[in-house]
Tab-separated table of C-alpha atoms in Angstrom:
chain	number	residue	atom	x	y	z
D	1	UNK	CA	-22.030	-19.486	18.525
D	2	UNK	CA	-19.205	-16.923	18.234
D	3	UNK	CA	-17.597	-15.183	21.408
D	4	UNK	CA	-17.663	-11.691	19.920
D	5	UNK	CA	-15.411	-10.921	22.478
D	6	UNK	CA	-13.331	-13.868	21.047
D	7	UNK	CA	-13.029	-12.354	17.673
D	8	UNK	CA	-9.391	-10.008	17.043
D	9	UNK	CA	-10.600	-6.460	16.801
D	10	UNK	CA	-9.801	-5.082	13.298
D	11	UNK	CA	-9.038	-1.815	14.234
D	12	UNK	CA	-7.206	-0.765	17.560
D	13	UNK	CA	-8.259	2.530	19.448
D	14	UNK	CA	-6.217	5.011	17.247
D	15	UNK	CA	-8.048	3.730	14.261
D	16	UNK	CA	-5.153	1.462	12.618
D	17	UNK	CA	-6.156	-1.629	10.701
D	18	UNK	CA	-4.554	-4.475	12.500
D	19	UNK	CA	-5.829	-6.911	9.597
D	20	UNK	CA	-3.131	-5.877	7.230
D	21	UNK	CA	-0.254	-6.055	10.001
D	22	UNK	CA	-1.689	-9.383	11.307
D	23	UNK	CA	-1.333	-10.423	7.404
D	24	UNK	CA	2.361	-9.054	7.360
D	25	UNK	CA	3.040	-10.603	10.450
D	26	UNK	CA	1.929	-14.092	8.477
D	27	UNK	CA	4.788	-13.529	5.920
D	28	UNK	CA	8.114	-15.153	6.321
D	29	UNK	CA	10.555	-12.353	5.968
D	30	UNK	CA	11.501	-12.745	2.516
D	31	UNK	CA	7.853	-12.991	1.753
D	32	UNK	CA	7.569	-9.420	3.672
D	33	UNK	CA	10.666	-7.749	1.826
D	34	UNK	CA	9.248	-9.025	-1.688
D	35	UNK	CA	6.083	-7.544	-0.837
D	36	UNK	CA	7.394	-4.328	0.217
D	37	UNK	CA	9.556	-4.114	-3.018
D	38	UNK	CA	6.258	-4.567	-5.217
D	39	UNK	CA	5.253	-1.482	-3.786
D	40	UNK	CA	8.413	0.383	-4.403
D	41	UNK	CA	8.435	-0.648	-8.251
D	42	UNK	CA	4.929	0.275	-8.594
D	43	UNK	CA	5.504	3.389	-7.058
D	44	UNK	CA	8.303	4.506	-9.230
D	45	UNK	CA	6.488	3.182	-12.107
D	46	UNK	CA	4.172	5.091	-11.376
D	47	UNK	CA	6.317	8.525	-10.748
D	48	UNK	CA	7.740	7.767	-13.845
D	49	UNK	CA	5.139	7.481	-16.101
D	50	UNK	CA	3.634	10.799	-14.720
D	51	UNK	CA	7.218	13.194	-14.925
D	52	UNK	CA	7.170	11.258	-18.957
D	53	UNK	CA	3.583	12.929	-19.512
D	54	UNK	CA	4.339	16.437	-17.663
D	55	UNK	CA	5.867	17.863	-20.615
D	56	UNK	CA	2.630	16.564	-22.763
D	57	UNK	CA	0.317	17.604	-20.678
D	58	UNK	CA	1.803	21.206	-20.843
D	59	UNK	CA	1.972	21.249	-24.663
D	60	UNK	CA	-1.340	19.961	-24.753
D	61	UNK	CA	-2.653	23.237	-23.039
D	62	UNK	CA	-1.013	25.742	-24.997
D	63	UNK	CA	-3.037	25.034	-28.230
């Protein structure tokens, strides 16, 4: 039988989810930073691929 009291609350009391710093926390360092870059790249990938269909999107609604 499980201790529930045993078991690592998931969220603390302001509502954060401690499962995804826990897992951040299990990275080594470099593992954290590569991680973190994914994001950026993704992010600007993703910035970028919307300002390259703004001016589309614009001609689009004028006919």
């Amino acid at each position: 039988m499980v201790d529930p009291e045993a078991t690592p609350p998931v969220y603390n009391e302001d509502g954060v989810d401690l499962t995804l710093i826990r897992w951040m926390l299990s990275l080594t360092p470099a593992d954290r930073v590569a991680t973190l870059q994914a994001h950026i790249d993704f992010v600007t990938l993703a910035r970028e691929s919307w300002r390259a269909r703004e001016p589309q999107a614009r001609a689009d609604e004028g006919c």
